[in-house]
Coordinates of C-alpha atoms in Angstrom, one line a residue:
X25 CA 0.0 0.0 0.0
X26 CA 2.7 2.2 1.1
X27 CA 4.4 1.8 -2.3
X28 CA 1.9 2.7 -4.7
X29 CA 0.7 6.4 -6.2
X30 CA -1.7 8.4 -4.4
X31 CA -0.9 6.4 -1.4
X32 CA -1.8 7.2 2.4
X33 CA 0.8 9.2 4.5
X34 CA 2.3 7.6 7.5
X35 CA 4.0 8.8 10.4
X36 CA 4.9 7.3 13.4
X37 CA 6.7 7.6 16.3
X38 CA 8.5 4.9 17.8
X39 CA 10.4 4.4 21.4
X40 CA 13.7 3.9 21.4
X41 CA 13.6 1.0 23.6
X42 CA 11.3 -1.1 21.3
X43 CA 13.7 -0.5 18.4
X44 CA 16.8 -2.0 20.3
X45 CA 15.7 -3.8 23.5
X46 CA 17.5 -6.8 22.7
X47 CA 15.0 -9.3 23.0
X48 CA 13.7 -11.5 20.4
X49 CA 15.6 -12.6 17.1
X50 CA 18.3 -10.7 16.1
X51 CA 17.8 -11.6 12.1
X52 CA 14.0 -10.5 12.3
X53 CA 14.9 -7.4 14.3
X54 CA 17.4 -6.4 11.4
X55 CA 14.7 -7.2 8.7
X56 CA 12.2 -4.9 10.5
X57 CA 15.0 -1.7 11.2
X58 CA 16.1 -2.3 7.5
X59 CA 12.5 -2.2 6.6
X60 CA 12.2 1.1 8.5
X61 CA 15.1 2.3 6.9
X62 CA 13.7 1.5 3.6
X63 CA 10.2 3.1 4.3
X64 CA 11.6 6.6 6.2
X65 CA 13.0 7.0 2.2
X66 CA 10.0 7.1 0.5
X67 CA 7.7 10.8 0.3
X68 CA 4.5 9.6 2.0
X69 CA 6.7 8.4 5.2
X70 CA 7.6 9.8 8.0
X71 CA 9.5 8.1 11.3
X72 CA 10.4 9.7 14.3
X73 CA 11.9 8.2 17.4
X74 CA 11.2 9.0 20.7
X75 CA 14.9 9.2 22.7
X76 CA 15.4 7.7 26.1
X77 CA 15.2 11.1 28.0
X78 CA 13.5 13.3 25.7
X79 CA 10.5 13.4 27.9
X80 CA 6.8 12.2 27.1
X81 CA 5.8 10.0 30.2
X82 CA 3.0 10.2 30.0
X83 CA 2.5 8.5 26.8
X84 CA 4.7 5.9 27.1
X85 CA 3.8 2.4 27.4
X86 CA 0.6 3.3 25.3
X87 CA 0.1 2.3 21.6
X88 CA -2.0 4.1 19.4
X89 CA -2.8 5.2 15.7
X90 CA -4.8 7.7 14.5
X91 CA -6.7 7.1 11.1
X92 CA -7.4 10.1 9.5
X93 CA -9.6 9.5 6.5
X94 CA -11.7 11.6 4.1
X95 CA -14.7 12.6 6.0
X96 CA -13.8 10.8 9.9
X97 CA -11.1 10.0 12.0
X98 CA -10.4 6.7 14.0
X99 CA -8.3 5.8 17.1
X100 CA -7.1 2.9 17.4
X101 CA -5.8 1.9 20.4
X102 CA -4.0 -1.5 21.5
X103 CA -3.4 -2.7 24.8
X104 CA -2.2 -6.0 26.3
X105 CA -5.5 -7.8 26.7
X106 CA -7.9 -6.2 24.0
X107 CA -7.9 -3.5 21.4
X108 CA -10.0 -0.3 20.8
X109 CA -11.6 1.7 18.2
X110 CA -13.0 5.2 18.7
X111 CA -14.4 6.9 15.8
X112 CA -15.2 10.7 15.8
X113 CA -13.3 14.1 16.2
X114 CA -14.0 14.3 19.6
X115 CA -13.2 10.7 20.4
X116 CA -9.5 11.6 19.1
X117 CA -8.7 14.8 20.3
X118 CA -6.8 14.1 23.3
X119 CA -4.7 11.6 20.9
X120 CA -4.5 14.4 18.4
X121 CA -3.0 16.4 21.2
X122 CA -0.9 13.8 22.3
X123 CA 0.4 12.8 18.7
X124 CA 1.5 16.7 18.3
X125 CA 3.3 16.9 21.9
X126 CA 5.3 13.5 20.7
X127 CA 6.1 15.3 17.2
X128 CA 7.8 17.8 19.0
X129 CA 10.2 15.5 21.5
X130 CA 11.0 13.1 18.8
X131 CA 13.8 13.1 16.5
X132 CA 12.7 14.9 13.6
X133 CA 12.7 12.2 10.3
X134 CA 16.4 12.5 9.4
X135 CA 18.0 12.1 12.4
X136 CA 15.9 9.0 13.2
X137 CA 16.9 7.6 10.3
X138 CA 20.5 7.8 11.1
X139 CA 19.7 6.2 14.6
X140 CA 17.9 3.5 12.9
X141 CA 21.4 2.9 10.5
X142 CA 23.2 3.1 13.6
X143 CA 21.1 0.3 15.0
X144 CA 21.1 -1.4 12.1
X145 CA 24.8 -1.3 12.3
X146 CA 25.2 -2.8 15.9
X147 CA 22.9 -5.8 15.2
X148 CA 25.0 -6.4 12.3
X149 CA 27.8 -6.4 14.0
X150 CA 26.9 -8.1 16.8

């Protein structure tokens, strides 16, 4: 979907920690930061990463994605046991808020793309 004209935009903001934890399969991990790599490249992406430090509490631990589509907008939220949708302007507009206070504490696009090389890098190298 990602690759083809008149595409959606994505952006998302990933934790540092789940990009190089160290757990799970080293060979998977490298196909999904490669992937990332990949992706931050093309003109409808955008990945930031959220820095150990950079702030944001209060949002950590919690997934979610906003769906923005032609004439609504969907949360979707995920959580250990169960997953949510909210649909509605109101329903998202404390994750709207959220998603543009995480914008700004992030790494902008292409400096998280050289800490995703960079992790890239040390899994390679072991």
């Amino acid at each position: 979907m990602l690759l083809q004209r008149g595409t959606p935009k994505l952006w998302a903001i990933v934790e540092y920690a789940a990009l190089d934890d160290g757990l799970g399969d080293r060979g998977v991990m490298q196909d999904q930061i490669d992937f990332l790599i990949w992706a931050s490249k093309r003109p409808n992406v955008k990945i930031q990463v959220l820095m150990p430090g950079a702030g944001g509490l209060a949002f950590r631990g919690d997934s979610f994605s906003i769906l923005q589509l032609a004439d609504s907008e969907v949360v979707y939220q995920e959580h250990l046991d169960c997953a949510h949708f909210s649909e509605g302007r109101k329903a998202s507009e404390l994750y709207r808020l959220a998603m543009s206070e995480l914008v700004i504490l992030a790494d902008e696009p292409r400096k998280a793309r050289r800490t995703l090389e960079e992790i890239s890098r040390r899994i390679r190298t072991g």
